[in-house]
PDB file of C-alpha atoms in Angstrom:
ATOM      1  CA  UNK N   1     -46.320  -6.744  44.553  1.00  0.00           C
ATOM      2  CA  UNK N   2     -43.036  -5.977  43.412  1.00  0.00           C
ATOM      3  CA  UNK N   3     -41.501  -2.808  42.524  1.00  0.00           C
ATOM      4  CA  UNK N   4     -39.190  -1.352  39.479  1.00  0.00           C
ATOM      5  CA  UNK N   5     -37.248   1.766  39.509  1.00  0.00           C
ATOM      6  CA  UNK N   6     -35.642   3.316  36.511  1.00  0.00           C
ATOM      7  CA  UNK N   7     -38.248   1.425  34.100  1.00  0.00           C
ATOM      8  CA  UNK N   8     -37.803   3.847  31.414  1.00  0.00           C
ATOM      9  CA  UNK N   9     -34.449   2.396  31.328  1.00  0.00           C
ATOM     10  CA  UNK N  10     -32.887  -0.215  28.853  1.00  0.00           C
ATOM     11  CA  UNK N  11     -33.079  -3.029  31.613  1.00  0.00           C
ATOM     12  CA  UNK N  12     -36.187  -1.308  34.060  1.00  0.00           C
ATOM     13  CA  UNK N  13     -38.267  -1.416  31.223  1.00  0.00           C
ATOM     14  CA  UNK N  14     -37.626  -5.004  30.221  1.00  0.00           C
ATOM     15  CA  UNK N  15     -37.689  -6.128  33.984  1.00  0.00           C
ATOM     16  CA  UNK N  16     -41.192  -4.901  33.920  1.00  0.00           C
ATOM     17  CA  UNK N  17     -41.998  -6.972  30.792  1.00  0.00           C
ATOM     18  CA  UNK N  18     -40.872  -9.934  32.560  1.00  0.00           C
ATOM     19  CA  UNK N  19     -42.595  -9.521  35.775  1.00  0.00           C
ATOM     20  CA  UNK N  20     -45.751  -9.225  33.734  1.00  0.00           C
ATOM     21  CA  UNK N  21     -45.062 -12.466  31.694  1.00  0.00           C
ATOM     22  CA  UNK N  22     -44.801 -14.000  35.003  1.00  0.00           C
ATOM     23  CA  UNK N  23     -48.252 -13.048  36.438  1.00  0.00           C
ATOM     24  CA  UNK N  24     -46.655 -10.937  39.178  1.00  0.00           C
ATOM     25  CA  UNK N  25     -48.476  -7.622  40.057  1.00  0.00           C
ATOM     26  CA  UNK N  26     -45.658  -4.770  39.603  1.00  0.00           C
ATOM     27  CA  UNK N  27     -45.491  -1.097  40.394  1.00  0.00           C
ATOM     28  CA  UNK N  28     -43.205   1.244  38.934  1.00  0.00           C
ATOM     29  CA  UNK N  29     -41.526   4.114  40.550  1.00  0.00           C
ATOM     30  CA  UNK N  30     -41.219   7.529  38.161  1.00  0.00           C
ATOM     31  CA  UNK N  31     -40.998  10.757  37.950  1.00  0.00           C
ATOM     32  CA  UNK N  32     -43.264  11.290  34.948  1.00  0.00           C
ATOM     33  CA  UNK N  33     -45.717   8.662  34.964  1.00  0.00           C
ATOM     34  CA  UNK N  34     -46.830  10.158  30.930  1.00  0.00           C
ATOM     35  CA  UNK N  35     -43.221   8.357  30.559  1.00  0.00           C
ATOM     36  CA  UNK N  36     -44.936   4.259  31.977  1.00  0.00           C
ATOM     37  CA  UNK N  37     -48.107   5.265  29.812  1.00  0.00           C
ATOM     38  CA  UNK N  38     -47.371   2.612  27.848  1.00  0.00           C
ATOM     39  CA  UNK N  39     -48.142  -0.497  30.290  1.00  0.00           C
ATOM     40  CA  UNK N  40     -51.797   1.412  30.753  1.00  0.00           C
ATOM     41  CA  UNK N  41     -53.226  -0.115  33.931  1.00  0.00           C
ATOM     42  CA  UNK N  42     -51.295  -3.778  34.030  1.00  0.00           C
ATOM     43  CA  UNK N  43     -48.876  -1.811  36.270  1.00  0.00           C
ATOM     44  CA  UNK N  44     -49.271   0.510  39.759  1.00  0.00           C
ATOM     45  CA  UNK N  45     -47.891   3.700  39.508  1.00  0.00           C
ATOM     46  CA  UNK N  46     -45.870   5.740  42.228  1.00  0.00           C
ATOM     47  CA  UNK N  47     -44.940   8.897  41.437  1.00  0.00           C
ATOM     48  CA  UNK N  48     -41.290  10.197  43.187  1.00  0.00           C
ATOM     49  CA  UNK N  49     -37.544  10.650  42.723  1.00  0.00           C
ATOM     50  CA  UNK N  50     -34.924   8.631  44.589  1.00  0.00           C
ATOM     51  CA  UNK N  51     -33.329  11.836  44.964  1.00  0.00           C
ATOM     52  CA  UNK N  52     -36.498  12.931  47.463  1.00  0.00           C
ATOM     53  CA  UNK N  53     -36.539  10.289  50.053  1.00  0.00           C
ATOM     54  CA  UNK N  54     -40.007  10.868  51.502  1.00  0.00           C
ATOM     55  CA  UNK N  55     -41.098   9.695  48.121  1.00  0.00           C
ATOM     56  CA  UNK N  56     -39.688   6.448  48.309  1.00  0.00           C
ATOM     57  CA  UNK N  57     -41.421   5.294  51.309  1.00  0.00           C
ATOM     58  CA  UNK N  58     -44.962   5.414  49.862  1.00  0.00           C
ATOM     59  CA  UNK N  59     -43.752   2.938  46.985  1.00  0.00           C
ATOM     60  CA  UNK N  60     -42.631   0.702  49.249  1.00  0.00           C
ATOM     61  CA  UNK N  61     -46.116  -0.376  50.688  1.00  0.00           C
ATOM     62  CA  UNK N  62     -46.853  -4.173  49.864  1.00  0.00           C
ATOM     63  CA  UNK N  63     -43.704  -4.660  48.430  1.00  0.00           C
ATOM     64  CA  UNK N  64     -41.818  -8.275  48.504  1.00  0.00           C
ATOM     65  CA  UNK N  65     -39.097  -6.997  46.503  1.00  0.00           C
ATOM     66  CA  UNK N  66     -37.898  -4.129  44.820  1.00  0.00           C
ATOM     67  CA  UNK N  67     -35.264  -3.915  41.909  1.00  0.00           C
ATOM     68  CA  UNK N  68     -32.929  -0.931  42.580  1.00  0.00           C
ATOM     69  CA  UNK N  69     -31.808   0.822  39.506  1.00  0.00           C
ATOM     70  CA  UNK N  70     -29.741   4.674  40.579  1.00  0.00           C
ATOM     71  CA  UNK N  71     -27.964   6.685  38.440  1.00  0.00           C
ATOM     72  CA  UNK N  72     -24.496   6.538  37.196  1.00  0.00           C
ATOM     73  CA  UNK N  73     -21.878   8.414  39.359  1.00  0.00           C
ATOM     74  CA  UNK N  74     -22.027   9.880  43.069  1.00  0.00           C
ATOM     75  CA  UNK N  75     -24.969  10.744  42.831  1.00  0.00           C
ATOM     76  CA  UNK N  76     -26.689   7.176  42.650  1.00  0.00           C
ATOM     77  CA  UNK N  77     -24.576   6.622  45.622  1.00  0.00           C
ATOM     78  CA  UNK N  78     -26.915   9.146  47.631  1.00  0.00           C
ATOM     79  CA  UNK N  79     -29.846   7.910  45.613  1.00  0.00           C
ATOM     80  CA  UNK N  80     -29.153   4.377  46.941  1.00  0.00           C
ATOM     81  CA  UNK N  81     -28.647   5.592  50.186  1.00  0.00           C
ATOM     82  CA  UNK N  82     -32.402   7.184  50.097  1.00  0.00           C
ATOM     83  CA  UNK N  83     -33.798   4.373  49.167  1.00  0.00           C
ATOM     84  CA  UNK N  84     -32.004   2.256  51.921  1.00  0.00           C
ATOM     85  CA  UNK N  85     -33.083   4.672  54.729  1.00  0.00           C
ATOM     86  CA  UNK N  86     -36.879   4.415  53.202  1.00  0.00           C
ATOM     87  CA  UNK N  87     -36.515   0.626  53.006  1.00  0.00           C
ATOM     88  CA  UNK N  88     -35.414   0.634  56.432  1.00  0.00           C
ATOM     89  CA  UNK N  89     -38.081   2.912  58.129  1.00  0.00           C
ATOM     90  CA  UNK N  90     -41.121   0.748  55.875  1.00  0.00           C
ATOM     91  CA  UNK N  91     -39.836  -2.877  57.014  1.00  0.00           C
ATOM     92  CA  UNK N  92     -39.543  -2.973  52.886  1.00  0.00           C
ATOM     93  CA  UNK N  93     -38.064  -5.971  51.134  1.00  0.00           C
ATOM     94  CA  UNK N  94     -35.428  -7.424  49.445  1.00  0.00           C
ATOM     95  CA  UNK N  95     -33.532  -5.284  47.218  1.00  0.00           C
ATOM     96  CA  UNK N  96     -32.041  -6.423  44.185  1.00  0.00           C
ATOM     97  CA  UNK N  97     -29.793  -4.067  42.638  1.00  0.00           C
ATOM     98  CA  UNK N  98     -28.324  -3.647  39.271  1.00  0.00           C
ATOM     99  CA  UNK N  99     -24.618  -3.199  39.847  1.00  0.00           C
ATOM    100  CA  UNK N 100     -21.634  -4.053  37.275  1.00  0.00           C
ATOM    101  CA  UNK N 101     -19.582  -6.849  36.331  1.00  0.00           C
ATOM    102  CA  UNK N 102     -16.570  -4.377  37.536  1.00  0.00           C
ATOM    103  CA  UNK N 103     -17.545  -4.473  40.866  1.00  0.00           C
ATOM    104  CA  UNK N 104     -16.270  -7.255  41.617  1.00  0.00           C
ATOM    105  CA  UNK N 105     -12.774  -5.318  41.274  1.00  0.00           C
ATOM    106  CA  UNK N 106     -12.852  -1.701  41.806  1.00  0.00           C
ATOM    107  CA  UNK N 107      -9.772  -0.082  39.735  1.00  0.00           C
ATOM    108  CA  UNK N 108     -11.516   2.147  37.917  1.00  0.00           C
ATOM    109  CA  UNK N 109     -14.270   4.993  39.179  1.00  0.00           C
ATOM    110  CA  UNK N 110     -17.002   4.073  37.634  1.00  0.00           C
ATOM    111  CA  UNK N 111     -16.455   0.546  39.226  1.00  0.00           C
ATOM    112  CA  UNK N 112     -15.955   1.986  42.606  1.00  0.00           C
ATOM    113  CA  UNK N 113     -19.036   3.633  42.598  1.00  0.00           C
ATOM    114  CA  UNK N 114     -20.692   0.627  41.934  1.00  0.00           C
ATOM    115  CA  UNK N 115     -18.612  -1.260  44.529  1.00  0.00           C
ATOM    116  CA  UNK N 116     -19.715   1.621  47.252  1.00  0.00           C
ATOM    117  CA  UNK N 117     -23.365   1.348  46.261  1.00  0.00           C
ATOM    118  CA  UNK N 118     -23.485  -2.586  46.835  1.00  0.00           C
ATOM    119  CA  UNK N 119     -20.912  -1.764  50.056  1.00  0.00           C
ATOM    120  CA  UNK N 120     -24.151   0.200  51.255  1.00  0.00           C
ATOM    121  CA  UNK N 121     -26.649  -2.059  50.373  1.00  0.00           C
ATOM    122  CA  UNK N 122     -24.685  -4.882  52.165  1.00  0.00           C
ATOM    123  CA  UNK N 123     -24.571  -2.637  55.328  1.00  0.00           C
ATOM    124  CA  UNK N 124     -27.968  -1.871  55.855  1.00  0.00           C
ATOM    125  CA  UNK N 125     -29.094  -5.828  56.878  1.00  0.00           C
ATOM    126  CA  UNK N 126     -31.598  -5.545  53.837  1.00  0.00           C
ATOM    127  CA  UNK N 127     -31.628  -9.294  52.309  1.00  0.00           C
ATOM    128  CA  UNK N 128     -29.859  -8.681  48.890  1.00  0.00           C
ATOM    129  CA  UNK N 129     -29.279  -9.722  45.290  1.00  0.00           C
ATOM    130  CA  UNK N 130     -26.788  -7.911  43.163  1.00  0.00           C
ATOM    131  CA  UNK N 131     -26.822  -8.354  39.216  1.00  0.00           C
ATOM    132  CA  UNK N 132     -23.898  -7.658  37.909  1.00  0.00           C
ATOM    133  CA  UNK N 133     -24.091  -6.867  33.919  1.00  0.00           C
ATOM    134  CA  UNK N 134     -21.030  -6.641  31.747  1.00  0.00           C
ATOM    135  CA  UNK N 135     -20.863  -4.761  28.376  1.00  0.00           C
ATOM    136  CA  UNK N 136     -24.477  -4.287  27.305  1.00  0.00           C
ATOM    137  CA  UNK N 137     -25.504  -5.136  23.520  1.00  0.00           C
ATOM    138  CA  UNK N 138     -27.479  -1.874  23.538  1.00  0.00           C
ATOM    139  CA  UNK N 139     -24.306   0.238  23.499  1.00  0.00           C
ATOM    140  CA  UNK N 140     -24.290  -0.437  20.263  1.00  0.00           C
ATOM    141  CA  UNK N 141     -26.617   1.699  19.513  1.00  0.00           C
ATOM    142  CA  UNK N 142     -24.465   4.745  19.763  1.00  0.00           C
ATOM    143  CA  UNK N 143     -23.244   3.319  16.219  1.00  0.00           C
ATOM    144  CA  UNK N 144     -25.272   4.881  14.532  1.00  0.00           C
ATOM    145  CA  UNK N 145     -24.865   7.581  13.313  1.00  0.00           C
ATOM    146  CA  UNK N 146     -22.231   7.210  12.055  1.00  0.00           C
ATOM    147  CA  UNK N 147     -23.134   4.086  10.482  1.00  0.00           C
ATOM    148  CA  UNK N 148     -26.162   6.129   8.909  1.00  0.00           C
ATOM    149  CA  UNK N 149     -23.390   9.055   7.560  1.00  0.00           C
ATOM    150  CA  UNK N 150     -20.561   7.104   6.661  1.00  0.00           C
ATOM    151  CA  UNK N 151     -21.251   3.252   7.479  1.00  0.00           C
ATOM    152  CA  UNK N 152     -17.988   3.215   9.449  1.00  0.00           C
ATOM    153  CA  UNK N 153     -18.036   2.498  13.444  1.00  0.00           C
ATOM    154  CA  UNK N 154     -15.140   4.069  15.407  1.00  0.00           C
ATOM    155  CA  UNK N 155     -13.769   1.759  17.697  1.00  0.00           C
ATOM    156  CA  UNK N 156     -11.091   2.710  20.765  1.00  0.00           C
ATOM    157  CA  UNK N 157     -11.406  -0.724  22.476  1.00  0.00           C
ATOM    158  CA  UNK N 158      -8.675  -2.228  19.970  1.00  0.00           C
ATOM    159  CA  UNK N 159      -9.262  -6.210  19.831  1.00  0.00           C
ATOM    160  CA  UNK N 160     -10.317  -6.322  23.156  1.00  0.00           C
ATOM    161  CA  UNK N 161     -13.240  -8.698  23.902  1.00  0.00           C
ATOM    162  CA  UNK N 162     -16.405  -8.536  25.813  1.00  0.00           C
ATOM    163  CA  UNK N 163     -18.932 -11.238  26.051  1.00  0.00           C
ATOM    164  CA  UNK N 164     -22.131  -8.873  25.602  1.00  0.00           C
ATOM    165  CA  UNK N 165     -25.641  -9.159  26.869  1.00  0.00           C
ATOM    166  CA  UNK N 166     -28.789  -8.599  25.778  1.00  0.00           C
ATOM    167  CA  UNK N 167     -30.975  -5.970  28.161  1.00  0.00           C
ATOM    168  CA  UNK N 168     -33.959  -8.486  28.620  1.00  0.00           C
ATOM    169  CA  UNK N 169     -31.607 -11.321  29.846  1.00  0.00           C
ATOM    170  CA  UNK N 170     -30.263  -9.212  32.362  1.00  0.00           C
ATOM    171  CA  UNK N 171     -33.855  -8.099  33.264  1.00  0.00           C
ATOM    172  CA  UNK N 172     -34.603 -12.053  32.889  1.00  0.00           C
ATOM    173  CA  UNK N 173     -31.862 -12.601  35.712  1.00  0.00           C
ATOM    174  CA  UNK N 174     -32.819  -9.987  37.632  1.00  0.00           C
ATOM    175  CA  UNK N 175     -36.616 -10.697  38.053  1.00  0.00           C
ATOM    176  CA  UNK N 176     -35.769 -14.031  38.920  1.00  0.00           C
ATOM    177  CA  UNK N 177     -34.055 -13.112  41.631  1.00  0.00           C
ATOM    178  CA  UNK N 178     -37.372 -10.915  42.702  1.00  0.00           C
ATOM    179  CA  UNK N 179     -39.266 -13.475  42.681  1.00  0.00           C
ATOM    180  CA  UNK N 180     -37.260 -16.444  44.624  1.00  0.00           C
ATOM    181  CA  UNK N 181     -35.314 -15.928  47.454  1.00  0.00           C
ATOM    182  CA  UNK N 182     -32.858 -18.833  45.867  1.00  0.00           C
ATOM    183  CA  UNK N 183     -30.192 -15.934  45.158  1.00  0.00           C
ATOM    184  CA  UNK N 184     -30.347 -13.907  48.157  1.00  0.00           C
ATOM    185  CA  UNK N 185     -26.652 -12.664  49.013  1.00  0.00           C
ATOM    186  CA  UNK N 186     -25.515 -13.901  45.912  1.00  0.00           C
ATOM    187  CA  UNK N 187     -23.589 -11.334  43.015  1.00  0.00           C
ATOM    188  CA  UNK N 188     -24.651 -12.876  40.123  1.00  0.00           C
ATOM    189  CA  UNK N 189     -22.418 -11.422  37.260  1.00  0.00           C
ATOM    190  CA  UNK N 190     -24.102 -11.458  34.117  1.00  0.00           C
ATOM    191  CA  UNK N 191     -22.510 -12.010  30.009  1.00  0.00           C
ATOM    192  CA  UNK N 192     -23.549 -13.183  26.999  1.00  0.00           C
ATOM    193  CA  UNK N 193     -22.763 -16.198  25.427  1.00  0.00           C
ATOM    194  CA  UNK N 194     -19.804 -15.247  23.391  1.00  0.00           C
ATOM    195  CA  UNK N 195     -17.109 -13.088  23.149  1.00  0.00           C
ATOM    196  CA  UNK N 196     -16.616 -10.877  20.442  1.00  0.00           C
ATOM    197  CA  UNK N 197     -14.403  -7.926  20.058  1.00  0.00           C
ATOM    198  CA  UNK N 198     -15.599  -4.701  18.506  1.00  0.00           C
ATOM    199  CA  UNK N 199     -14.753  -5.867  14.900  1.00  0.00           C
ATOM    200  CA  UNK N 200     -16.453  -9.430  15.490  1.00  0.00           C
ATOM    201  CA  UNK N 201     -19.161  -7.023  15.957  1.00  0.00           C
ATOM    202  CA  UNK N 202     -19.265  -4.591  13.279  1.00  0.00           C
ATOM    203  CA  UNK N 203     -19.009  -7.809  10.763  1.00  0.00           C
ATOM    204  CA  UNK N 204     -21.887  -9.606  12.541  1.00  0.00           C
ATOM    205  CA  UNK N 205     -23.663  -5.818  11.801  1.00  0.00           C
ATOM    206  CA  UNK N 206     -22.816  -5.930   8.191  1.00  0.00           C
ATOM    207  CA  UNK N 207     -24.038  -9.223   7.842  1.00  0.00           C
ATOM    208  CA  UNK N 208     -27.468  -8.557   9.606  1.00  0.00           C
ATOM    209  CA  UNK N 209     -27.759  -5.364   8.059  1.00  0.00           C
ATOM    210  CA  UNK N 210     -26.471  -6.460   4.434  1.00  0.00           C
ATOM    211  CA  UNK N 211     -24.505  -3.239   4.525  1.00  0.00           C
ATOM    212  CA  UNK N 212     -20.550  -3.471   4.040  1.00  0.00           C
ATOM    213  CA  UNK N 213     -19.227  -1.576   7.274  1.00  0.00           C
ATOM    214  CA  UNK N 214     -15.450  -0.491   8.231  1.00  0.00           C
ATOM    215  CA  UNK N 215     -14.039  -0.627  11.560  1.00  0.00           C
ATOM    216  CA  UNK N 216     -12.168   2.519  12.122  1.00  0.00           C
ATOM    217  CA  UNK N 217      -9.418   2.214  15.070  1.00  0.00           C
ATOM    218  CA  UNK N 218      -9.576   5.673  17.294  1.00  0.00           C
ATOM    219  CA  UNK N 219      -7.606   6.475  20.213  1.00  0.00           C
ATOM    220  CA  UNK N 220      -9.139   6.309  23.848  1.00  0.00           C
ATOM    221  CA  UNK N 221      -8.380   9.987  24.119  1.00  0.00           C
ATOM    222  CA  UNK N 222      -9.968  10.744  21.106  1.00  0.00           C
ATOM    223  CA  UNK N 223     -12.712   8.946  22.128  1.00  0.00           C
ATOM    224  CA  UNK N 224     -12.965  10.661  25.112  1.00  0.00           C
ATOM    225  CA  UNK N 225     -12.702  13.759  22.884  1.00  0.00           C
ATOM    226  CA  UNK N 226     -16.032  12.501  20.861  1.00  0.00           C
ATOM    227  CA  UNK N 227     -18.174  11.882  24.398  1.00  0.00           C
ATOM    228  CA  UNK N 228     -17.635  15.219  25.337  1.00  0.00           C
ATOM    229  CA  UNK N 229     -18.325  17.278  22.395  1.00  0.00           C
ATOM    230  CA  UNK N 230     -21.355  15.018  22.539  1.00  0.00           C
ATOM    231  CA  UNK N 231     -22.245  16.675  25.355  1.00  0.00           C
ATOM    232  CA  UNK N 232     -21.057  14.050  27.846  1.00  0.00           C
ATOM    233  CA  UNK N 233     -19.256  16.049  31.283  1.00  0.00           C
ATOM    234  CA  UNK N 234     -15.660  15.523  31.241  1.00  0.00           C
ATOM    235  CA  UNK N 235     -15.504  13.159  34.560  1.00  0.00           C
ATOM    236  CA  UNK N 236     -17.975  11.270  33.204  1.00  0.00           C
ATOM    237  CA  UNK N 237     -15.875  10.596  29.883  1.00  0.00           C
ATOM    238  CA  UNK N 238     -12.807  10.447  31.899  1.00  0.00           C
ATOM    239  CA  UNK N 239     -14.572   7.447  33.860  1.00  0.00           C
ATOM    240  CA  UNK N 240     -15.770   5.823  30.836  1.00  0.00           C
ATOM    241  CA  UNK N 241     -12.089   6.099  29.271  1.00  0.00           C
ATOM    242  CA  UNK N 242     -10.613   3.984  32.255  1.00  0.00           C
ATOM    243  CA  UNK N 243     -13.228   1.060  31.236  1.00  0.00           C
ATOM    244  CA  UNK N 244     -12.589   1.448  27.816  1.00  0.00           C
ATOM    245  CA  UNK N 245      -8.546   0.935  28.696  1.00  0.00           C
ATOM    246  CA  UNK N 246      -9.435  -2.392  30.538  1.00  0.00           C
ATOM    247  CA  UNK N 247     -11.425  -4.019  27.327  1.00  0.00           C
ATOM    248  CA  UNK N 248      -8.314  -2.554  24.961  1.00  0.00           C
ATOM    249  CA  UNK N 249      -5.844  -4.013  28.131  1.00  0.00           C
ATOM    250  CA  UNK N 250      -7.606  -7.834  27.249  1.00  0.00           C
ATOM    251  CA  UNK N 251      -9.333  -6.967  30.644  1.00  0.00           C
ATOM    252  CA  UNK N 252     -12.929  -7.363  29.638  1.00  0.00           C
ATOM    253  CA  UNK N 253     -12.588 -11.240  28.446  1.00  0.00           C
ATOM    254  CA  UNK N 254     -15.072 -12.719  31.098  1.00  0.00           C
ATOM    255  CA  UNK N 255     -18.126 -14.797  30.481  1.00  0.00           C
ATOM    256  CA  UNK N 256     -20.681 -16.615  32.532  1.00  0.00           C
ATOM    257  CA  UNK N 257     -23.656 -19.055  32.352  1.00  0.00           C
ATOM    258  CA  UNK N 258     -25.042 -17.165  34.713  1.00  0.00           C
ATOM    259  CA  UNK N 259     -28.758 -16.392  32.431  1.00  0.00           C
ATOM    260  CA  UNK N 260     -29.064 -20.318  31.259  1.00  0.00           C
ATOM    261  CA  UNK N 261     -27.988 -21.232  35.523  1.00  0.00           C
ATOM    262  CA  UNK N 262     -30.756 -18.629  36.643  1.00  0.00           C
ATOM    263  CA  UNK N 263     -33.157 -18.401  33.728  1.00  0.00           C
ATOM    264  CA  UNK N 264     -33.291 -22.340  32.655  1.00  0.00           C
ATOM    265  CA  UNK N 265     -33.059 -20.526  28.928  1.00  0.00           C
ATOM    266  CA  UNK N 266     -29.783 -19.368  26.797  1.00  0.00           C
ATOM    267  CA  UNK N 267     -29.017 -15.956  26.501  1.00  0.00           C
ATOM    268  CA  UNK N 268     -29.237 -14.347  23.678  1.00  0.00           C
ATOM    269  CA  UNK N 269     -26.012 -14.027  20.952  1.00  0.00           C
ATOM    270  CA  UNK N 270     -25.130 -10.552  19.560  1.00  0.00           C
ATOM    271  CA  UNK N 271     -26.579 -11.998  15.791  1.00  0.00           C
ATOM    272  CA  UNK N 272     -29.751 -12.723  17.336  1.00  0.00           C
ATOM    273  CA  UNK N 273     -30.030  -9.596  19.317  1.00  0.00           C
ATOM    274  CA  UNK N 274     -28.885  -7.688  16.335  1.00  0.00           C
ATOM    275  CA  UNK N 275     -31.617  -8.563  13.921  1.00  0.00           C
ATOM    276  CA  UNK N 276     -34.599  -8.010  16.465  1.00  0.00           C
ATOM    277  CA  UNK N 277     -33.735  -4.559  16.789  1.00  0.00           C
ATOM    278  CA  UNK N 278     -32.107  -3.659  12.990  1.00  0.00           C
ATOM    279  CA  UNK N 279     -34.172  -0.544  12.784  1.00  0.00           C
ATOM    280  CA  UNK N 280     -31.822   0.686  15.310  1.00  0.00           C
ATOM    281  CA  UNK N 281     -28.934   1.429  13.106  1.00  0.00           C
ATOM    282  CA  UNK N 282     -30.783   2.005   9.608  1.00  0.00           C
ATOM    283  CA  UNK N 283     -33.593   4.027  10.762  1.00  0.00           C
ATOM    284  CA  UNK N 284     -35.897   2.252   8.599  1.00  0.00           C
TER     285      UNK N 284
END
């Protein structure tokens, strides 16, 4: 039995998918199980909140592994630290968490906060794997709108490149390392296979969506400005505007064979990844 938290999420969900394509009985922790309603009765459900520790424990029954997914900020720092104690009192398993590719060198918040929770996870003598995304294909997905209003995409990160990754080949990496104990105390930091700037994106777009789209340079700031009158709290912007800095800085140029290494299949490019989920950006 192996257990996924956050699998409403981009990656949780797709981990889920992957266990099942292996065979592998899976539970899923939520806190709205109308929300995993979808997977019927090919998964277990517990019902909890890393934020409620005695919830936790209960999951943990039977489990060989779990794959850790907390919240961004401080606050997934305490919900790691729940479900550390809980791991602890149950004898529960190995814990692979879903960390960042910044990690690996803290200079910004939002990286510290990752580099505390996998600081904690270390600590606790719980074998470990830590996956270790970089820039996610998905974010793209905050395109568009204003693709839909004004097929433009805004674009703060200058020419800085990224090497993004697909959500299911992180999920790929990461149930692997469920699974097998081949990876255990191993950060495994996860890219695509090629890097592409924002505007070697928005052309690949264009040409998957046979739509002409412009690439609008913005300022950090004003993207910062954008997030919040989104509705995004100011901190949280402000952290996001550091990592945003690093990819315009040339600081986000890193790419590994880390999905083919784990896997034994290639990740997926941005074109690829772009035409399975078109609907995205056009609505259609």
């Amino acid at each position: 039995m192996y257990l996924v938290t956050g699998a409403t999420g981009n990656v949780g969900k797709e981990v889920v998918e992957e266990l099942l394509d292996a065979g592998e009985a899976v539970r899923v922790f939520t806190r709205d199980e109308r929300k995993v309603a979808r997977w019927g009765d090919k998964v277990e459900r517990a019902v909890g909140d890393l934020a409620r520790q005695e919830t936790i424990a209960p999951a943990l029954q039977g489990v060989r592994a779990a794959f850790l997914l907390p919240v961004g900020g401080a606050e997934g720092i305490e919900h790691v630290r729940n479900f550390l104690a809980a791991a602890q009192a149950s004898g529960a398993p190995r814990v692979v968490l879903l960390s960042s590719i910044s990690a690996g060198a803290p200079t910004v918040q939002l990286a510290k906060h990752h580099a505390e929770r996998e600081h904690l996870v270390r600590a606790s003598g719980r074998p470990w794997t830590f996956v270790r995304p970089g820039t996610f294909m998905s974010n793209t997905f905050q395109w568009a709108r204003s693709i839909k209003a004004d097929r433009v995409v805004y674009n703060p990160h200058g020419d800085g490149k990224t090497a993004p990754v697909a959500p299911r080949d992180i999920a790929a990496v990461a149930a692997r390392a469920m699974v097998t104990g081949d990876f255990l105390g191993q950060a495994l930091e996860v890219t695509g296979p090629e890097l592409l700037s924002t505007p070697d994106q928005v052309e690949i777009l264009a040409r998957v969506l046979d739509t002409p789209l412009g690439c609008v340079d913005v300022s950090v700031e004003a993207a910062k400005r954008r997030m919040i009158e989104a509705g995004m709290p100011p901190p949280f912007a402000a952290a996001l505007g550091e990592l945003i800095e690093r990819i315009r800085a040339g600081n986000g140029a890193v790419q590994t064979d880390t999905v083919e290494r784990v896997t034994g299949r290639k990740p997926a490019t941005f074109e690829a990844w772009a035409r399975e989920h078109a609907r995205a950006w056009t609505g259609d």
